[in-house]
Coordinates of C-alpha atoms in Angstrom, one line a residue:
Chain A
M1194 CA 38.0 -0.5 16.1
R1195 CA 35.0 0.6 16.6
R1196 CA 32.2 -1.6 17.5
L1197 CA 29.4 -2.5 15.1
L1198 CA 26.7 -2.6 17.9
H1199 CA 26.7 -1.8 21.3
L1200 CA 23.6 -1.6 24.1
N1201 CA 24.5 0.2 27.1
S1202 CA 22.9 -0.2 30.2
V1203 CA 19.7 -0.8 27.7
H1204 CA 16.0 0.2 29.8
K1205 CA 12.4 -0.6 28.7
I1206 CA 9.2 -1.3 30.8
F1207 CA 6.2 -1.4 29.5
N1208 CA 2.7 0.3 30.8
E1209 CA 4.9 1.8 33.7
D1210 CA 3.1 2.6 37.5
T1211 CA 0.0 0.3 36.6
P1212 CA -1.1 -2.8 38.1
D1213 CA 0.4 -4.4 34.5
E1214 CA 4.1 -3.1 34.9
K1215 CA 6.0 -5.9 32.8
I1216 CA 9.5 -5.4 32.5
G1217 CA 10.8 -5.7 29.1
L1218 CA 14.4 -5.3 28.4
S1219 CA 16.9 -5.2 32.1
N1220 CA 20.2 -3.0 31.7
I1221 CA 21.5 -5.0 28.1
N1222 CA 24.7 -4.7 27.2
L1223 CA 25.9 -6.1 24.2
K1224 CA 29.1 -5.4 21.6
L1225 CA 28.5 -6.2 18.3
E1226 CA 32.2 -7.1 16.1
P1227 CA 31.5 -6.6 12.9
G1228 CA 30.4 -10.3 11.0
D1229 CA 29.2 -11.2 14.2
F1230 CA 26.1 -13.7 13.5
V1231 CA 24.6 -13.6 16.9
T1232 CA 21.3 -16.1 17.6
V1233 CA 19.6 -15.1 20.3
I1234 CA 17.7 -17.2 22.7
G1235 CA 14.8 -17.7 25.4
S1236 CA 11.2 -18.2 26.6
N1237 CA 7.7 -16.4 25.7
G1238 CA 8.5 -13.6 27.1
A1239 CA 12.0 -13.3 27.4
G1240 CA 12.3 -10.3 26.3
K1241 CA 13.8 -11.0 22.5
S1242 CA 11.6 -9.1 20.2
T1243 CA 11.1 -6.4 22.9
L1244 CA 15.0 -6.3 22.6
M1245 CA 15.0 -6.4 18.7
N1246 CA 12.0 -4.1 18.7
V1247 CA 14.6 -0.9 20.1
I1248 CA 17.4 -1.4 19.0
S1249 CA 15.0 -1.1 15.2
G1250 CA 12.9 1.2 16.5
V1251 CA 9.5 0.6 16.9
L1252 CA 10.0 0.9 20.8
F1253 CA 12.5 3.3 22.2
P1254 CA 13.6 2.1 25.3
D1255 CA 13.2 3.7 28.5
A1256 CA 17.4 4.4 29.4
G1257 CA 20.4 3.7 27.9
E1258 CA 21.6 3.9 24.7
I1259 CA 22.7 2.6 21.2
R1260 CA 25.3 3.0 19.0
I1261 CA 25.8 2.0 15.8
K1262 CA 29.8 2.1 14.0
G1263 CA 29.6 4.2 17.0
K1264 CA 26.7 6.8 16.2
N1265 CA 24.1 7.7 18.9
I1266 CA 20.3 6.1 16.8
L1267 CA 18.2 6.7 19.7
S1268 CA 16.5 9.6 17.9
L1269 CA 16.7 8.5 14.5
P1270 CA 13.1 7.1 13.7
E1271 CA 11.9 3.4 13.1
H1272 CA 12.1 4.4 8.8
K1273 CA 15.6 6.2 9.1
R1274 CA 17.2 3.3 11.7
S1275 CA 16.2 1.0 8.6
R1276 CA 18.4 3.0 6.2
F1277 CA 21.6 0.8 8.0
I1278 CA 19.4 -1.9 9.5
G1279 CA 18.1 -5.1 7.9
R1280 CA 15.0 -7.0 8.7
V1281 CA 13.5 -9.9 7.8
F1282 CA 9.4 -11.0 9.9
Q1283 CA 8.3 -14.2 11.7
D1284 CA 5.2 -13.6 9.5
P1285 CA 6.1 -14.5 5.6
M1286 CA 3.9 -11.8 4.7
A1287 CA 5.2 -8.8 6.9
G1288 CA 8.0 -8.5 4.7
T1289 CA 6.9 -7.9 0.7
A1290 CA 3.9 -5.8 -1.1
P1291 CA 1.4 -8.2 -2.1
T1292 CA -0.2 -6.2 -4.8
M1293 CA 3.1 -5.2 -6.2
T1294 CA 5.5 -7.5 -8.9
I1295 CA 8.0 -8.6 -7.6
E1296 CA 10.2 -6.4 -9.3
E1297 CA 8.7 -3.5 -7.6
N1298 CA 9.2 -5.1 -4.6
L1299 CA 13.0 -5.5 -5.0
A1300 CA 13.4 -2.5 -6.6
M1301 CA 11.4 -0.4 -3.2
A1302 CA 14.4 -2.5 -1.2
Y1303 CA 17.0 -1.7 -3.1
A1304 CA 16.3 1.9 -2.6
R1305 CA 16.3 1.4 1.4
N1306 CA 19.5 3.4 1.8
K1307 CA 19.0 6.6 -1.3
R1308 CA 16.7 9.7 -1.8
R1309 CA 13.6 8.3 -2.8
T1310 CA 13.5 10.8 -6.1
L1311 CA 10.6 11.4 -8.6
R1312 CA 13.1 8.8 -11.5
R1313 CA 11.7 5.0 -12.6
G1314 CA 11.1 3.2 -9.9
I1315 CA 12.6 0.0 -12.5
T1316 CA 15.3 0.9 -15.2
K1317 CA 16.8 -1.1 -17.3
R1318 CA 20.2 -1.9 -15.7
S1319 CA 17.9 -2.1 -12.7
R1320 CA 16.3 -4.7 -13.9
D1321 CA 18.8 -6.5 -15.1
F1322 CA 20.6 -6.2 -11.0
F1323 CA 16.7 -8.3 -10.2
Q1324 CA 16.8 -10.4 -12.1
E1325 CA 21.2 -11.6 -11.1
A1326 CA 20.2 -11.4 -7.1
V1327 CA 16.5 -13.4 -8.1
K1328 CA 18.2 -15.9 -9.4
S1329 CA 20.9 -16.9 -6.5
L1330 CA 17.7 -18.6 -5.0
H1331 CA 17.6 -20.8 -7.1
L1332 CA 13.5 -21.1 -6.6
G1333 CA 13.2 -20.2 -10.3
L1334 CA 10.9 -16.5 -9.4
E1335 CA 13.3 -14.6 -12.2
N1336 CA 11.0 -16.2 -14.3
R1337 CA 7.5 -14.6 -12.8
F1338 CA 9.2 -11.3 -11.8
T1339 CA 6.1 -9.6 -13.1
A1340 CA 3.9 -11.4 -10.8
K1341 CA 2.3 -10.1 -7.6
V1342 CA 4.4 -11.2 -4.3
G1343 CA 0.3 -12.1 -3.0
L1344 CA 0.2 -15.2 -5.6
L1345 CA 3.8 -16.6 -4.0
S1346 CA 3.9 -19.6 -1.8
G1347 CA 5.2 -18.6 2.0
G1348 CA 8.3 -19.8 1.7
E1349 CA 8.9 -18.1 -1.4
R1350 CA 7.4 -14.7 -0.2
Q1351 CA 9.7 -15.6 2.4
A1352 CA 13.4 -15.9 0.9
L1353 CA 12.2 -13.0 -1.3
S1354 CA 11.8 -10.7 1.5
L1355 CA 15.1 -12.6 3.3
L1356 CA 17.0 -11.7 -0.6
M1357 CA 15.6 -7.8 -0.2
A1358 CA 16.9 -7.1 3.2
T1359 CA 20.4 -7.9 2.3
F1360 CA 21.6 -7.2 -0.9
T1361 CA 21.8 -4.0 -0.2
E1362 CA 24.7 -4.7 2.9
P1363 CA 22.7 -3.7 5.6
D1364 CA 25.1 -3.1 8.4
I1365 CA 23.8 -4.5 11.1
L1366 CA 20.8 -8.3 10.1
L1367 CA 17.8 -8.5 12.0
L1368 CA 16.1 -11.5 11.4
D1369 CA 12.9 -12.0 13.6
E1370 CA 12.3 -15.9 14.0
H1371 CA 12.2 -15.6 10.2
T1372 CA 11.6 -20.2 9.6
A1373 CA 8.7 -20.1 12.9
A1374 CA 6.0 -19.6 10.1
L1375 CA 7.2 -22.7 7.7
D1376 CA 7.3 -26.2 7.2
P1377 CA 9.7 -27.9 8.1
S1378 CA 11.3 -28.3 4.3
R1379 CA 10.7 -25.0 3.6
A1380 CA 12.5 -22.9 7.0
A1381 CA 15.8 -25.8 6.2
L1382 CA 15.6 -23.8 3.0
I1383 CA 15.2 -20.2 4.3
T1384 CA 18.6 -21.5 7.2
K1385 CA 20.3 -22.2 4.3
L1386 CA 19.5 -19.2 2.2
T1387 CA 20.0 -17.5 5.4
K1388 CA 23.5 -18.9 5.9
Q1389 CA 24.7 -18.8 2.5
I1390 CA 23.8 -14.5 2.0
V1391 CA 25.0 -13.9 6.0
A1392 CA 28.0 -14.9 4.7
E1393 CA 28.7 -14.3 1.4
H1394 CA 28.2 -10.4 1.7
G1395 CA 29.8 -10.8 4.9
L1396 CA 27.0 -9.3 7.3
T1397 CA 26.5 -8.4 11.1
T1398 CA 23.7 -10.3 12.2
M1399 CA 21.1 -11.0 15.3
M1400 CA 18.9 -13.8 14.7
V1401 CA 16.2 -14.9 16.9
T1402 CA 14.6 -18.8 17.0
H1403 CA 13.0 -21.1 19.7
N1404 CA 14.7 -24.0 17.7
M1405 CA 17.4 -24.3 19.7
Q1406 CA 19.3 -26.6 17.1
Q1407 CA 19.1 -23.8 14.7
A1408 CA 20.9 -21.8 17.5
I1409 CA 23.1 -23.5 18.1
D1410 CA 24.5 -24.6 13.9
L1411 CA 24.3 -21.1 13.2
G1412 CA 26.5 -18.2 13.9
N1413 CA 29.4 -17.9 16.3
R1414 CA 27.8 -16.3 19.0
L1415 CA 25.1 -17.7 21.1
I1416 CA 22.6 -15.3 23.6
M1417 CA 20.5 -16.9 26.3
M1418 CA 18.1 -14.6 27.1
D1419 CA 14.9 -14.3 30.4
K1420 CA 12.7 -12.5 31.8
G1421 CA 15.1 -9.7 30.3
Q1422 CA 18.0 -9.8 30.6
I1423 CA 20.8 -11.9 28.8
I1424 CA 21.8 -14.5 31.5
L1425 CA 24.4 -16.6 29.2
D1426 CA 26.8 -15.1 26.6
V1427 CA 28.2 -17.8 24.6
D1428 CA 31.6 -17.3 22.7
E1429 CA 32.9 -19.1 18.8
V1430 CA 34.8 -21.3 20.3
N1431 CA 32.3 -22.8 23.8
K1432 CA 29.5 -22.6 21.0
R1433 CA 31.1 -25.8 19.2
S1434 CA 31.0 -28.5 22.6
L1435 CA 27.3 -26.4 22.5
T1436 CA 24.6 -29.9 23.1
V1437 CA 20.8 -28.2 23.4
E1438 CA 21.2 -30.7 26.4
S1439 CA 23.8 -28.5 28.0
L1440 CA 22.0 -25.3 27.0
L1441 CA 19.1 -26.4 28.8
N1442 CA 21.0 -27.0 31.9
E1443 CA 22.9 -24.3 32.0
F1444 CA 19.5 -22.3 32.2
Q1445 CA 18.6 -24.6 35.6
R1446 CA 21.8 -24.0 36.4
I1447 CA 21.6 -20.0 36.7
R1448 CA 18.1 -19.6 36.9
G1449 CA 17.7 -22.9 39.5
E1450 CA 15.1 -23.3 38.0
K1451 CA 13.4 -25.5 34.6
M1452 CA 13.1 -23.3 31.3
A1453 CA 9.4 -22.5 30.8
S1454 CA 9.0 -23.0 27.3
D1455 CA 7.3 -26.3 25.8
R1456 CA 7.7 -25.0 22.1
A1457 CA 11.6 -24.4 22.9
L1458 CA 11.6 -27.7 24.4
L1459 CA 10.8 -29.6 21.8
S1460 CA 11.7 -27.7 18.4
Chain F
M671 CA -30.3 11.9 -27.1
F672 CA -28.8 14.7 -25.9
A673 CA -28.8 13.5 -22.0
L674 CA -26.6 11.4 -23.4
F675 CA -23.7 13.9 -25.2
S676 CA -24.2 15.5 -22.0
A677 CA -23.3 12.8 -19.7
L678 CA -20.3 12.0 -21.8
E679 CA -19.6 15.4 -21.4
S680 CA -20.3 15.7 -16.8
G681 CA -18.1 12.1 -17.2
V682 CA -15.0 13.1 -18.4
I683 CA -14.7 16.0 -15.6
Y684 CA -15.5 13.2 -13.0
A685 CA -13.2 10.8 -13.6
I686 CA -10.8 13.1 -12.5
M687 CA -12.6 13.4 -9.5
A688 CA -12.8 10.2 -9.6
L689 CA -9.2 9.1 -10.2
G690 CA -8.5 11.4 -7.2
V691 CA -10.5 9.2 -5.6
Y692 CA -9.0 5.6 -6.8
L693 CA -5.7 7.6 -4.5
S694 CA -7.2 7.7 -1.9
F695 CA -8.9 4.5 -1.5
R696 CA -7.4 1.9 -3.8
I697 CA -4.0 2.9 -3.4
L698 CA -3.6 4.7 -0.3
D699 CA -6.0 2.5 1.6
F700 CA -7.7 5.2 2.7
P701 CA -11.6 5.8 2.7
D702 CA -10.9 9.5 2.5
L703 CA -14.5 11.8 2.8
T704 CA -12.4 14.8 2.7
V705 CA -14.0 14.4 -0.7
D706 CA -17.4 15.8 -0.2
G707 CA -15.5 19.6 1.0
S708 CA -12.2 19.7 -1.6
F709 CA -14.7 18.8 -4.1
V710 CA -16.7 22.5 -2.9
T711 CA -13.3 24.1 -2.2
G712 CA -11.7 23.6 -5.4
A713 CA -15.4 25.2 -6.6
A714 CA -15.8 28.1 -4.3
I715 CA -12.7 29.1 -4.8
S716 CA -12.1 28.7 -8.9
A717 CA -15.9 31.0 -9.0
G718 CA -14.9 33.2 -6.2
L719 CA -11.1 34.0 -8.1
I720 CA -13.1 34.4 -11.3
V721 CA -15.9 36.3 -10.1
H722 CA -13.5 38.5 -8.9
G723 CA -11.7 39.4 -12.4
Q724 CA -8.9 36.6 -12.3
S725 CA -8.2 34.6 -15.4
P726 CA -10.3 31.4 -15.3
F727 CA -7.1 29.4 -15.7
I728 CA -4.7 30.6 -12.9
A729 CA -8.9 30.7 -11.0
T730 CA -8.5 26.6 -11.4
L731 CA -5.2 26.3 -10.3
A732 CA -6.0 28.2 -6.9
G733 CA -8.9 25.2 -6.3
M734 CA -6.2 22.7 -6.8
L735 CA -4.3 23.8 -4.6
A736 CA -6.4 24.2 -2.0
G737 CA -7.8 21.1 -1.9
F738 CA -4.3 19.9 -1.7
I739 CA -3.7 21.5 1.1
A740 CA -7.3 19.9 2.8
G741 CA -6.1 16.5 1.8
C742 CA -2.5 17.0 3.8
F743 CA -5.2 18.0 6.7
T744 CA -6.4 15.2 7.6
G745 CA -3.4 13.5 5.8
I746 CA -2.2 15.1 9.2
L747 CA -4.6 14.3 11.5
H748 CA -4.2 11.1 10.7
T749 CA -0.3 10.6 11.1
K750 CA 0.1 12.8 14.0
G751 CA -2.9 13.1 15.5
K752 CA -3.4 9.6 15.6
I753 CA -7.6 9.5 14.4
N754 CA -9.1 6.6 12.4
P755 CA -9.6 7.2 8.9
L756 CA -13.0 8.0 8.8
L757 CA -13.2 10.2 11.6
S758 CA -10.1 12.5 10.3
G759 CA -12.3 12.8 6.4
I760 CA -15.5 13.8 8.5
L761 CA -13.7 15.7 10.6
M762 CA -12.3 17.7 7.8
M763 CA -15.1 17.7 5.4
I764 CA -18.0 19.5 7.7
A765 CA -14.3 21.5 8.8
L766 CA -14.9 22.7 5.0
Y767 CA -18.0 23.6 4.9
S768 CA -18.0 26.4 7.0
I769 CA -14.7 27.0 5.6
N770 CA -16.1 26.6 1.9
L771 CA -18.9 29.4 3.1
R772 CA -16.0 32.0 4.1
I773 CA -14.6 31.7 0.3
M774 CA -18.3 31.8 -0.9
E775 CA -18.3 35.0 1.3
Q776 CA -21.6 33.3 3.2
R777 CA -23.2 32.5 0.2
S778 CA -24.9 29.4 -1.0
N779 CA -24.3 29.8 -3.5
V780 CA -21.7 32.2 -6.9
P781 CA -23.5 32.5 -9.7
L782 CA -20.2 32.1 -13.0
L783 CA -23.7 33.9 -15.5
G784 CA -21.3 36.3 -17.6
E785 CA -18.1 35.5 -17.1
G786 CA -15.3 34.1 -19.0
T787 CA -14.1 30.7 -17.4
I788 CA -12.2 27.8 -19.3
F789 CA -14.8 26.4 -21.3
S790 CA -16.2 29.9 -22.7
I791 CA -12.1 30.4 -23.9
T792 CA -11.6 26.7 -24.9
T793 CA -14.7 26.5 -27.2
S794 CA -13.9 29.8 -28.7
Y795 CA -11.0 28.9 -29.7
W796 CA -12.5 25.5 -30.7
Q797 CA -15.1 26.9 -33.2
K798 CA -12.1 29.2 -35.0
L799 CA -10.8 25.6 -36.0
G800 CA -14.3 24.7 -37.2
L801 CA -14.0 21.1 -36.2
D802 CA -17.7 20.6 -35.2
S803 CA -19.0 21.1 -38.6
M804 CA -16.9 18.8 -40.0
L805 CA -18.0 16.0 -37.3
N806 CA -21.5 16.9 -38.1
Q807 CA -21.3 16.0 -41.3
L808 CA -19.2 12.7 -40.3
F809 CA -21.7 11.5 -37.7
T810 CA -24.8 12.4 -40.0
A811 CA -23.0 10.2 -43.3
I812 CA -22.8 7.6 -40.7
G813 CA -26.7 8.0 -40.1
L814 CA -26.5 9.8 -36.1
G815 CA -27.3 13.3 -36.7
D816 CA -30.4 13.6 -34.7
S817 CA -28.5 13.5 -31.1
L818 CA -25.2 16.6 -31.9
P819 CA -24.4 18.7 -30.2
K820 CA -23.7 22.0 -30.0
T821 CA -19.3 22.1 -29.7
W822 CA -17.1 19.3 -29.8
G823 CA -14.7 21.3 -27.9
I824 CA -15.5 20.8 -24.5
F825 CA -15.9 16.8 -25.3
I826 CA -12.5 16.5 -27.5
V827 CA -10.5 19.5 -24.7
M828 CA -11.6 17.4 -21.6
A829 CA -11.4 13.7 -22.7
I830 CA -7.5 15.5 -23.5
V831 CA -7.3 16.6 -19.8
T832 CA -8.6 13.7 -18.5
L833 CA -6.4 11.1 -20.4
L834 CA -3.4 13.5 -19.8
I835 CA -3.6 13.7 -16.0
K836 CA -4.1 9.2 -16.3
W837 CA -0.9 10.0 -17.9
A838 CA 1.3 11.6 -15.2
A839 CA -1.3 9.5 -12.3
D840 CA 0.4 6.1 -14.3
W841 CA 3.7 7.8 -14.7
F842 CA 3.9 8.3 -10.8
L843 CA 3.2 4.9 -9.4
K844 CA 6.1 4.2 -11.2
T845 CA 8.1 6.5 -9.7
E846 CA 10.7 5.9 -6.5
I847 CA 8.6 7.6 -4.3
G848 CA 4.9 6.1 -6.8
L849 CA 5.8 3.0 -5.4
A850 CA 7.1 3.4 -1.7
L851 CA 3.3 5.6 -2.0
R852 CA 1.3 2.8 -3.0
A853 CA 3.5 -0.1 -0.9
T854 CA 2.4 2.7 2.0
G855 CA -1.9 0.9 1.5
D856 CA -0.3 -1.7 0.9
N857 CA 2.1 -2.9 3.4
K858 CA 3.3 0.1 6.0
R859 CA 5.4 -2.0 7.9
M860 CA 7.2 -3.4 4.7
I861 CA 8.2 -0.2 3.7
R862 CA 8.9 1.1 6.5
S863 CA 11.5 -1.3 7.5
F864 CA 12.8 0.3 3.6
S865 CA 13.3 3.7 4.6
A866 CA 10.4 5.1 3.4
N867 CA 8.4 7.6 6.2
T868 CA 4.7 6.4 5.8
D869 CA 3.7 9.3 7.4
G870 CA 5.2 11.8 4.9
L871 CA 3.4 9.6 2.1
T872 CA 0.0 9.1 3.5
V873 CA 0.5 13.0 3.9
L874 CA 1.6 13.3 0.4
G875 CA -1.3 11.4 -1.3
L876 CA -3.9 12.0 0.3
G877 CA -3.2 16.5 -0.4
L878 CA -2.7 15.2 -4.6
S879 CA -6.3 13.2 -4.0
N880 CA -7.7 15.5 -3.1
A881 CA -6.1 18.3 -5.5
L882 CA -7.1 16.2 -8.0
V883 CA -10.7 16.7 -6.7
A884 CA -10.9 19.9 -6.4
F885 CA -9.5 20.3 -9.4
A886 CA -12.3 18.3 -10.9
G887 CA -14.9 20.7 -8.2
A888 CA -13.5 24.3 -9.7
L889 CA -14.5 22.0 -13.2
I890 CA -17.3 21.8 -12.7
A891 CA -18.4 24.9 -11.3
Q892 CA -17.4 26.3 -14.7
Y893 CA -18.7 23.9 -16.6
G894 CA -22.2 24.0 -14.7
G895 CA -22.1 27.9 -14.2
F896 CA -21.9 28.2 -10.8
A897 CA -19.8 27.4 -6.8
D898 CA -22.8 25.5 -4.9
V899 CA -21.9 25.1 -0.9
G900 CA -24.4 21.4 -1.4
M901 CA -22.4 20.3 -4.4
G902 CA -20.3 18.3 -2.5
I903 CA -23.4 16.0 -0.9
G904 CA -22.1 12.2 -1.4
M905 CA -19.4 13.0 -3.6
I906 CA -17.0 10.2 -1.9
I907 CA -20.1 8.3 -3.0
I908 CA -20.2 8.7 -6.8
G909 CA -16.5 8.4 -6.3
L910 CA -16.2 5.4 -5.1
A911 CA -18.9 4.2 -7.9
S912 CA -17.0 5.6 -10.5
V913 CA -13.8 3.0 -9.3
I914 CA -16.0 0.2 -8.7
I915 CA -18.0 -0.5 -11.7
G916 CA -15.3 0.7 -13.5
E917 CA -12.6 -2.1 -11.9
A918 CA -16.0 -4.5 -12.2
L919 CA -16.0 -3.8 -16.2
F920 CA -12.6 -3.1 -17.8
G921 CA -10.5 -5.0 -14.9
T922 CA -7.2 -3.5 -13.3
K923 CA -4.4 -6.0 -14.3
S924 CA -1.9 -3.4 -13.9
I925 CA -2.0 0.0 -12.7
A926 CA -2.5 1.8 -16.7
R927 CA -5.2 -0.8 -16.8
A928 CA -6.7 -0.1 -13.7
T929 CA -6.3 4.2 -13.7
L930 CA -7.9 3.2 -17.5
A931 CA -10.8 1.7 -15.6
V932 CA -11.8 4.4 -13.4
V933 CA -11.8 7.2 -16.0
L934 CA -14.0 4.8 -18.1
G935 CA -15.9 4.0 -14.5
A936 CA -17.5 7.3 -14.2
V937 CA -19.1 8.3 -17.8
V938 CA -20.5 5.0 -17.4
Y939 CA -22.0 5.6 -14.4
R940 CA -22.9 9.1 -15.3
I941 CA -24.1 7.9 -18.5
I942 CA -26.9 5.4 -16.2
I943 CA -27.4 7.8 -14.5
A944 CA -28.7 9.7 -18.0
F945 CA -30.4 6.9 -18.3
A946 CA -32.6 6.9 -15.4
L947 CA -33.6 10.2 -15.4
Q948 CA -35.4 9.0 -18.6
I949 CA -37.6 6.6 -16.6
E950 CA -41.1 9.3 -16.1
F951 CA -41.0 7.5 -11.9
F952 CA -37.7 8.9 -10.8
E953 CA -37.1 12.4 -9.9
T954 CA -34.3 15.1 -10.1
G955 CA -34.1 14.8 -6.3
D956 CA -34.0 11.3 -6.3
L957 CA -30.3 11.3 -8.3
K958 CA -28.4 10.2 -4.6
L959 CA -30.8 7.8 -3.6
I960 CA -30.2 6.2 -7.5
T961 CA -26.3 6.4 -6.8
A962 CA -26.6 4.2 -3.7
L963 CA -28.0 1.5 -5.5
I964 CA -25.6 2.0 -8.1
V965 CA -22.7 1.8 -6.3
V966 CA -25.1 -1.2 -3.7
C967 CA -25.6 -2.6 -6.5
S968 CA -21.8 -2.9 -8.1
L969 CA -21.3 -4.5 -4.8
I970 CA -23.4 -7.0 -4.4
L971 CA -23.6 -8.1 -8.2
P972 CA -19.9 -9.5 -9.0
K973 CA -20.6 -11.4 -5.2
L974 CA -23.7 -13.1 -6.0
L975 CA -22.3 -14.9 -9.5
E976 CA -19.5 -15.4 -8.3
A977 CA -21.7 -17.7 -6.1
R978 CA -23.1 -18.8 -8.8
K979 CA -19.8 -19.5 -10.7
E980 CA -18.7 -22.1 -7.7
Q981 CA -22.3 -22.9 -7.0
A982 CA -22.0 -24.9 -10.5
R983 CA -18.3 -25.8 -10.5
K984 CA -19.9 -27.7 -7.3
T985 CA -22.9 -29.3 -8.6
K986 CA -20.6 -30.2 -12.0
R987 CA -17.6 -32.1 -9.5
K988 CA -20.3 -33.7 -7.6
L989 CA -21.9 -35.7 -10.8
T990 CA -18.4 -36.2 -12.6
N991 CA -18.1 -37.8 -8.8
G992 CA -21.0 -39.8 -8.4
K993 CA -20.1 -41.2 -12.2
S994 CA -16.7 -42.2 -11.1
M995 CA -17.4 -43.9 -7.9
D996 CA -20.6 -45.6 -10.5
R997 CA -18.3 -47.6 -12.6
K998 CA -15.7 -48.3 -9.9
G999 CA -18.5 -50.4 -8.1
E1000 CA -18.8 -51.9 -12.1
E1001 CA -16.1 -52.4 -11.8
I1002 CA -16.0 -54.0 -8.3
A1003 CA -18.4 -56.5 -9.9
A1004 CA -17.5 -57.6 -12.8
S1005 CA -14.3 -58.6 -11.3
K1006 CA -15.4 -60.1 -8.4
L1007 CA -18.4 -61.9 -11.1
G1008 CA -14.8 -63.0 -13.7
S1009 CA -12.9 -64.8 -10.3

């Protein structure tokens, strides 16, 4: 069986040959099977977001290769990779267009893997389909279909972003701390929706989070990063017995120092 | 009163230019100064071709195409050259000044006296219909007989053309490409994550915007009877004035409403200018100053009005709060007295 996502010795260095030189990613090797749900943790600057950006095409690695379903995607620009990569960002404002209506936003997301033409963006048929999709969120958004998205709350916008990123069933779903900017109850709602949607479509998912408990609760695999490297890779069986404490101890054992993130400890 | 009618006529023509500015300024969120140059490009190419014996219709379309290309260049400067939007527009505007002079064979003015124009052709068809006398009789009957134009042809034909363009813009902005174009101005990061090429869409949007501007330029040259190398100065501000006045007066609830507002805004702007020039003190040369003042006013006035409303709401709230607090005091006093 072909690997769904395969990163082969990927390197990324920022500001090379300047005093600000910083290692973004160093020799990253990662293989994801279809249906894997990997959570990624690590302190600030560990390279979690860089990893996401290298996969999605926002950044280009200095060396190495990235394959999706066996196909090397390094030559593709960001917008072409978006055909098979779904993303939800940390900022709830980033995933939707505020001056456009809910149905227009859904229509744009729906056109992801098609060629955009001069056909009407929203037809009667697609509208019915969008209605059904939005109902699954149980937020009552189906009654506000022609409202501008800028009028929605942060939680509602993030739920909509999640739906838009997933309802076309991308090969890979990248979630970059997508609950971090929400209050606890909204974050819990989005976490629940994430679980539900990923399971429903069987999506191969990578989720970056600062919340260790969330990283343990969700998914079938856990990766810990530090200084641009993957320092720990926990598989499904071992993940069941993980606790926040055992993760922190593990970090200390590998690195010989305490984990340097108050944010990770507190959450 | 005759000035009012010509304000209506030129208003519906300039409305096409204002729709172009709306496309770049509002939809793409790109303050595009190319407009000052591409307006003249449209005028120069159409005038040049007409003088050389081309059909006015082909000449106008050629002007429009040239505007499209100019806009695309601005887009490429910005997206591929990573030049700031304002600077890309200014660079293109300056470059176009020389190009326009070349098109006009180094003359600063190309007169169209005695040449057939789109308007001379359409009005001759129009007059065969014989609707002028009917319309004039109608207006005389309702007591407006003293301000009648020689022909209604230009106004009515141009109003139809402008409304057709408005309708086409509404339609386009609701297609799959149109939605992606709007999202490019609204949230680039988002639409890129849904596989839209934002660079390509920016280039396309600026091309279409400047095509409309150049189209208006070609029409204004034929309407006024000349193309002049300086006729585009301040055109972006006139476009902005139309957009802002229109939005303030007629609202922006939906795309169709917003584009209608822009068209009406362009007409209102011309009427304001016509009235301003009636005032003895002003001279024709003051036009740009008046335009600048109108834009400043239409930008500041809505904010002042909003601030005053807010102030009124605050004082009202204070008053009602104060009253209820007094009452609370009375209640406490009453309860104490009672016990």
